mmCIF file of C-alpha atoms in Angstrom:
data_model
loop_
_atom_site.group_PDB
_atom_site.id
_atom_site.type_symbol
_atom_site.label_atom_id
_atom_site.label_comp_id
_atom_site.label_asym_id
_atom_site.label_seq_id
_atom_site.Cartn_x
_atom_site.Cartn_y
_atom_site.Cartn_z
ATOM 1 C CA UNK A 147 0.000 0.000 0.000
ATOM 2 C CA UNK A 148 1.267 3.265 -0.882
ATOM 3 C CA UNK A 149 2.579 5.508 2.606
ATOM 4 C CA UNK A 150 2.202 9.304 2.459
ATOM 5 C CA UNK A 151 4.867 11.373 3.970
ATOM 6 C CA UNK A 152 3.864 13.044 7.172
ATOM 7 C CA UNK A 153 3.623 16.868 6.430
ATOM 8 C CA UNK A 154 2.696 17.307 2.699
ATOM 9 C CA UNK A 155 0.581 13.996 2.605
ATOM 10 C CA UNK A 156 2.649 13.211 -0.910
ATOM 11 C CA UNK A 157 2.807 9.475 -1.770
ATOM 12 C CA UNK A 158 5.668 6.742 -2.323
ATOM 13 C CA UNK A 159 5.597 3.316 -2.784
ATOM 14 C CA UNK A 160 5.992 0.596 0.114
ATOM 15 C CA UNK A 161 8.680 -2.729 -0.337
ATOM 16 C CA UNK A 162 5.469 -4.722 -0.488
ATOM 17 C CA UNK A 163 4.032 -2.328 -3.698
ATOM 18 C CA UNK A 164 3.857 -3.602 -8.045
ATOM 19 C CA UNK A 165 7.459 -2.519 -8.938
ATOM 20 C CA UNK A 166 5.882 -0.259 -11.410
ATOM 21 C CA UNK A 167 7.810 2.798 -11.919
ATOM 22 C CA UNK A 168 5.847 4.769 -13.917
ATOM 23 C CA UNK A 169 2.549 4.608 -11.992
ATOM 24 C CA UNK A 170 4.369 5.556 -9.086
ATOM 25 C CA UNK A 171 6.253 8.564 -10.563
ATOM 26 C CA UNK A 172 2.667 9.699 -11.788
ATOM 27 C CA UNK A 173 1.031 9.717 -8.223
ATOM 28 C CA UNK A 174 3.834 11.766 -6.981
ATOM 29 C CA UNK A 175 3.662 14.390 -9.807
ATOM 30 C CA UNK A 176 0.252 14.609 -9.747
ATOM 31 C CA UNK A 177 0.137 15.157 -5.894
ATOM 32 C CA UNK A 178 2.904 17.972 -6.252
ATOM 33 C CA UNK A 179 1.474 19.459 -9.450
ATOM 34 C CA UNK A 180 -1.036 21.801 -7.250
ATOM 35 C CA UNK A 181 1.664 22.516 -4.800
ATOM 36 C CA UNK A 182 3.868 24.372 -7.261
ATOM 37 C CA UNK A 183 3.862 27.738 -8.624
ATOM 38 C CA UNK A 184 1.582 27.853 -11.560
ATOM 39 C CA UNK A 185 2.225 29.524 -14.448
ATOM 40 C CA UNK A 186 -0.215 30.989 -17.052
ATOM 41 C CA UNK A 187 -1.008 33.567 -19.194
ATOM 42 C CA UNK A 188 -3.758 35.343 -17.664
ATOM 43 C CA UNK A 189 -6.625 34.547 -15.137
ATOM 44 C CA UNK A 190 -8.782 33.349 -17.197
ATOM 45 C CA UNK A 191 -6.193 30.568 -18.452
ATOM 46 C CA UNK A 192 -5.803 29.884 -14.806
ATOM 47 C CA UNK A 193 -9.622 29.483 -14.038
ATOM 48 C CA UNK A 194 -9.902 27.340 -17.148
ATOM 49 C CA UNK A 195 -7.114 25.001 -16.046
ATOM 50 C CA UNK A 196 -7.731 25.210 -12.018
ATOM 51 C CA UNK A 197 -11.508 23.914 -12.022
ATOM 52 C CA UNK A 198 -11.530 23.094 -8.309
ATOM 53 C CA UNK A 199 -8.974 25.363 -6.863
ATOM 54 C CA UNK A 200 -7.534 24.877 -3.256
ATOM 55 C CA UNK A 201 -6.579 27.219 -0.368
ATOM 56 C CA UNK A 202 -3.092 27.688 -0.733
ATOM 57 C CA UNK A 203 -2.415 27.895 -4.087
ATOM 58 C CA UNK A 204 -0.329 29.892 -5.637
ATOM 59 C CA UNK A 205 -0.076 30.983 -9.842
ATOM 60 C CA UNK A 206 1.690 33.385 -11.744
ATOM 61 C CA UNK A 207 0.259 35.058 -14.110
ATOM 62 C CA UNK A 208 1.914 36.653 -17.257
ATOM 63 C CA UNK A 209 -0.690 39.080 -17.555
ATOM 64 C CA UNK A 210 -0.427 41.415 -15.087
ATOM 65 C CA UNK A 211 2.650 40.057 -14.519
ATOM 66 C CA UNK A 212 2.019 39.248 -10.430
ATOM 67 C CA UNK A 213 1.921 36.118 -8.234
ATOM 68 C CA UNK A 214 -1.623 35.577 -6.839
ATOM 69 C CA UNK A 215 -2.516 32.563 -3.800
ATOM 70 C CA UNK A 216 -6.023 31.010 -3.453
ATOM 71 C CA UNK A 217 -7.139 32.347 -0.113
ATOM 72 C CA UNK A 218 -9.850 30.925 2.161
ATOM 73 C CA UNK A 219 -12.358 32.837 1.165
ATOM 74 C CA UNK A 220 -12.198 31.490 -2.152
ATOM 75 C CA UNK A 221 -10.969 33.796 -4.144
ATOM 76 C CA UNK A 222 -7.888 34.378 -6.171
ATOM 77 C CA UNK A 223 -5.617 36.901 -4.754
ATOM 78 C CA UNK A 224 -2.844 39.516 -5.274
ATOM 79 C CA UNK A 225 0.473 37.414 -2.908
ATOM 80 C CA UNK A 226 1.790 40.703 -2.165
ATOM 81 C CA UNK A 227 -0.704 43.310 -3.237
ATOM 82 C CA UNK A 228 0.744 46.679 -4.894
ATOM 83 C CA UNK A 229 0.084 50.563 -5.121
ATOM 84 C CA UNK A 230 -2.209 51.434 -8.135
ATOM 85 C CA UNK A 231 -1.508 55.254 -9.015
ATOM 86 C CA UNK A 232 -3.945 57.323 -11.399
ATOM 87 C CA UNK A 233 -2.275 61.085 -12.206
ATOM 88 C CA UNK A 234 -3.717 63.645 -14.998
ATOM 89 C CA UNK A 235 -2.198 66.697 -16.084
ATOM 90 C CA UNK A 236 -5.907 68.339 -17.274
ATOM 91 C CA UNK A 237 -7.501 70.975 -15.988
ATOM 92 C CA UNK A 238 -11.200 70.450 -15.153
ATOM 93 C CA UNK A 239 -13.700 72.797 -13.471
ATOM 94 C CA UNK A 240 -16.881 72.328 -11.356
ATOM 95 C CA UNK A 241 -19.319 74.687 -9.651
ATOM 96 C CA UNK A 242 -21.280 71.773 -8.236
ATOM 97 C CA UNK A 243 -21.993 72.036 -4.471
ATOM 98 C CA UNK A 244 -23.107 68.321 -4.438
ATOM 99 C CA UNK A 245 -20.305 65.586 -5.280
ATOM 100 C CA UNK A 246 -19.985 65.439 -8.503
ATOM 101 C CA UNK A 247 -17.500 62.528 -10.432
ATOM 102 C CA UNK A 248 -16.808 64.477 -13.670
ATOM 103 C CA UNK A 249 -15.405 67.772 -14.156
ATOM 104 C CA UNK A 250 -16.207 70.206 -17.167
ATOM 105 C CA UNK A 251 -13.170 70.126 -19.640
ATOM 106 C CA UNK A 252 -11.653 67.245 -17.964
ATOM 107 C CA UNK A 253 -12.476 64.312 -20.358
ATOM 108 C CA UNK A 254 -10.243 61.279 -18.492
ATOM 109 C CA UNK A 255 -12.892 59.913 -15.580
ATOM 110 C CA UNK A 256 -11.074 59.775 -12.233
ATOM 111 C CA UNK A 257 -11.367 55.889 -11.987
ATOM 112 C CA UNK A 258 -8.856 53.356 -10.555
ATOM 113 C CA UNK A 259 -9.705 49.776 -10.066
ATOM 114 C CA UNK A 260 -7.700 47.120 -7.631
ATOM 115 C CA UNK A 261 -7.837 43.701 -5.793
ATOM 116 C CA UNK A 262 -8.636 44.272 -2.446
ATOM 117 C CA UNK A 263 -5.834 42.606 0.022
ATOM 118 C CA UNK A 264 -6.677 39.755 1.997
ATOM 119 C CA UNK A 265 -7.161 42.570 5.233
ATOM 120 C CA UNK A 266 -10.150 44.008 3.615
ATOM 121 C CA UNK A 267 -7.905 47.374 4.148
ATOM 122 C CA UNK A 268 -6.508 50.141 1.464
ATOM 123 C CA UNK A 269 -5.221 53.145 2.205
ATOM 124 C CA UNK A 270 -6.637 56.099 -0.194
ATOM 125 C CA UNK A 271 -4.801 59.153 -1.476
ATOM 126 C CA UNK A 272 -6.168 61.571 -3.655
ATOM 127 C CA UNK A 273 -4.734 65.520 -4.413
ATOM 128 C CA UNK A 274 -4.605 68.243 -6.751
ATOM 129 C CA UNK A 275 -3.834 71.644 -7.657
ATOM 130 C CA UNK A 276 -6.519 73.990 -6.910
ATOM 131 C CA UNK A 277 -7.747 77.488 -7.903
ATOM 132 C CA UNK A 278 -10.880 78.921 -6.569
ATOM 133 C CA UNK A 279 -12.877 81.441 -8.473
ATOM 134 C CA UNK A 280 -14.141 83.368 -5.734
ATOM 135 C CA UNK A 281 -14.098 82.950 -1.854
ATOM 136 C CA UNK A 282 -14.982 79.382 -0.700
ATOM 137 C CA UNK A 283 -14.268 76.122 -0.121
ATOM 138 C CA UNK A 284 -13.456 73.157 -2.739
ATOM 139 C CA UNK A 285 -13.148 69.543 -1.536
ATOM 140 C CA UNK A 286 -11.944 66.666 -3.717
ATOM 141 C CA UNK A 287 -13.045 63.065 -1.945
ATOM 142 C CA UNK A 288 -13.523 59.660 -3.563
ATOM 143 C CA UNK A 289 -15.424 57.006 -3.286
ATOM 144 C CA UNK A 290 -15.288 52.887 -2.855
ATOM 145 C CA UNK A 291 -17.419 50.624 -4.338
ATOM 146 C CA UNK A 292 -17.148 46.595 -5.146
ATOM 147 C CA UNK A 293 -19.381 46.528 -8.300
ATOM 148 C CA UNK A 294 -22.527 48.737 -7.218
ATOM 149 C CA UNK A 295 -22.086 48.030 -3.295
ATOM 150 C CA UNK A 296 -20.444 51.675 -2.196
ATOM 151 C CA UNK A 297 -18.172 50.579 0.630
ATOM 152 C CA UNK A 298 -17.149 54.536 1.022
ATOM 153 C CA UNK A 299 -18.773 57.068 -0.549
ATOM 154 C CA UNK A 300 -17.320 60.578 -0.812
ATOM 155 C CA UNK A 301 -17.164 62.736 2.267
ATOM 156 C CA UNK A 302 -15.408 66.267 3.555
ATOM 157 C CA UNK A 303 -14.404 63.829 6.293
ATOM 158 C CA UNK A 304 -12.316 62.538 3.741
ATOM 159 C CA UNK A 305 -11.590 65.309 1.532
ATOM 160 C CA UNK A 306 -8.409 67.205 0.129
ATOM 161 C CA UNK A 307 -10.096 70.786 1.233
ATOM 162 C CA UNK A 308 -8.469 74.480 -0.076
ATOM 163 C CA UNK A 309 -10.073 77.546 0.452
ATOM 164 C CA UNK A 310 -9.012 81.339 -0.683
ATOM 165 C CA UNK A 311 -8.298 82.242 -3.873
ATOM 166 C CA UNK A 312 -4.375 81.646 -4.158
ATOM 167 C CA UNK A 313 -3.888 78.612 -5.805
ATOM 168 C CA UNK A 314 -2.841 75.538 -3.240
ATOM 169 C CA UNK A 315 -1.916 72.129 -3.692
ATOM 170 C CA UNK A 316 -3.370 69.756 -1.648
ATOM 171 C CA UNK A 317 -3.854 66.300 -0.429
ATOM 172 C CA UNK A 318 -5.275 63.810 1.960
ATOM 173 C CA UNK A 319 -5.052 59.706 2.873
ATOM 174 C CA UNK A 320 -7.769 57.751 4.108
ATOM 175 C CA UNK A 321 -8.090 54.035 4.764
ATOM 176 C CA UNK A 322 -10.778 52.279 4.251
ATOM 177 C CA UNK A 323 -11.877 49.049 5.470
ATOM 178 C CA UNK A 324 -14.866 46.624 4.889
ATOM 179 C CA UNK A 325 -13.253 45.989 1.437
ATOM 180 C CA UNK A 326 -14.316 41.826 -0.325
ATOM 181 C CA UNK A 327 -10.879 39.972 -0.249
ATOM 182 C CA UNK A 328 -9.710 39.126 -3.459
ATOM 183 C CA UNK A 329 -12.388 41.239 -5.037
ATOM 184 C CA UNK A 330 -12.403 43.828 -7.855
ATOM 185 C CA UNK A 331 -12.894 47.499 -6.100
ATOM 186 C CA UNK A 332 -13.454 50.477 -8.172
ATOM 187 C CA UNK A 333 -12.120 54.162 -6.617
ATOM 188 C CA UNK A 334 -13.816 57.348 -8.170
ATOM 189 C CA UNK A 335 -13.172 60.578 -7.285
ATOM 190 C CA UNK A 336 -15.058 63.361 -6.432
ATOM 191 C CA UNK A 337 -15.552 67.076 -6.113
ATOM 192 C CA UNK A 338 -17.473 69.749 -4.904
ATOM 193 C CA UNK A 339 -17.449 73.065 -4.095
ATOM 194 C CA UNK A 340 -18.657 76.082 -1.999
ATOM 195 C CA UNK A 341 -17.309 78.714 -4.024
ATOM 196 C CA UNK A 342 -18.446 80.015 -7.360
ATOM 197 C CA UNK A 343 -16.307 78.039 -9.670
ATOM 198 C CA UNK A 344 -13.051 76.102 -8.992
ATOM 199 C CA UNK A 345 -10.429 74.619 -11.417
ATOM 200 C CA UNK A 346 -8.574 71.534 -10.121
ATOM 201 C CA UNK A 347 -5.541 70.300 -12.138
ATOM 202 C CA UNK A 348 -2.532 67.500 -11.268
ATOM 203 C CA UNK A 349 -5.009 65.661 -10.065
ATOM 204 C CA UNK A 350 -4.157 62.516 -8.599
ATOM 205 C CA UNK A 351 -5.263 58.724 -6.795
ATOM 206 C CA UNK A 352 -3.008 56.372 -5.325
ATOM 207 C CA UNK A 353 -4.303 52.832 -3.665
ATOM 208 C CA UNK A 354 -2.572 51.180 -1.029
ATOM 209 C CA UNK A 355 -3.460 47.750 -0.204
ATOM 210 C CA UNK A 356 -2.547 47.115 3.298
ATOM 211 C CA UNK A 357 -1.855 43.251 4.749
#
């Protein structure tokens, strides 16, 4: 009967075993096979291949280029999740005193996607150049959402705030929490303002995930 070794359960053959070679080099590649790290092009050659994934597992992937591990919650991971940075150079405008996500004359949507860490944790960071029209205050927030669940909307809690006239680069970082592990998360930002008219340009988002 075929013994197992003690700590990774993998199998070789007993004196009292067929003397068959090959069937015995099979069981042990087959048992190691998952226990390696994978290699494919992109996830969905992984998911086509890995049918019945297990926690633990780890696969490279050519496309992103990253190693990701099969967590247990199921899902298919970042190993060691990375900063994802969004910057523009365009100068938009907004007299909105709601939250608005688009800015007149800026055309590039302020939208970063990333995996969220196993934590459930990133750490947000969003700034810009600011000019204010008149006297007032101009806040540029963001918000969180996993597909249409908002897991942080935009806030002045949360805000890069300027207010005068001169014109003031700012920023602020803000983690959020309560994030799906392993799960796509869109960041958007956001802007509003309580002076006539402000222009924001520079304008940048940086994601953190946090372990």
């Amino acid at each position: 009967m075929v013994a197992l070794t003690p700590l990774g359960s993998l199998p070789y053959p007993q004196p009292t075993d067929n003397a068959d070679i090959p069937v015995h080099l099979q069981s042990l590649a087959e048992a190691v096979d998952g226990r390696t790290v994978l290699r494919f092009a992109d996830a969905a050659a992984r998911d086509a291949k890995i049918t019945d994934p297990l926690p633990g597992m780890v696969a490279w992937l050519n496309n992103p280029g990253r190693y990701y591990h099969f967590t247990a919650a199921k899902q298919w991971a970042p190993l060691v999740p990375g900063p994802v940075h969004w910057f523009s150079t365009l100068t938009g405008t907004t007299s909105s005193a709601a939250y608005v996500e688009t800015l007149t004359g800026a055309t590039d949507p302020l939208a970063v996607s990333f995996i969220a860490p196993p934590a459930g944790i990133a750490l947000i960071t969003v700034g810009a150049r600011f000019n204010n029209s008149a006297a007032g205050l101009t806040y540029f927030s963001a918000s969180v959402k996993q597909s249409t669940r908002v897991v942080s909307a935009a806030a002045d809690s949360r805000a890069a705030t300027v207010g005068g006239t001169n014109q003031v680069s700012a920023s602020v970082q803000f983690p959020v929490s309560g994030l799906t592990a392993g799960a796509a998360h869109t960041v958007t930002g956001a802007f509003r303002t309580t002076a006539t008219s402000t222009s924001l340009t520079n304008r940048f988002l940086t994601i953190t995930p946090l372990n």
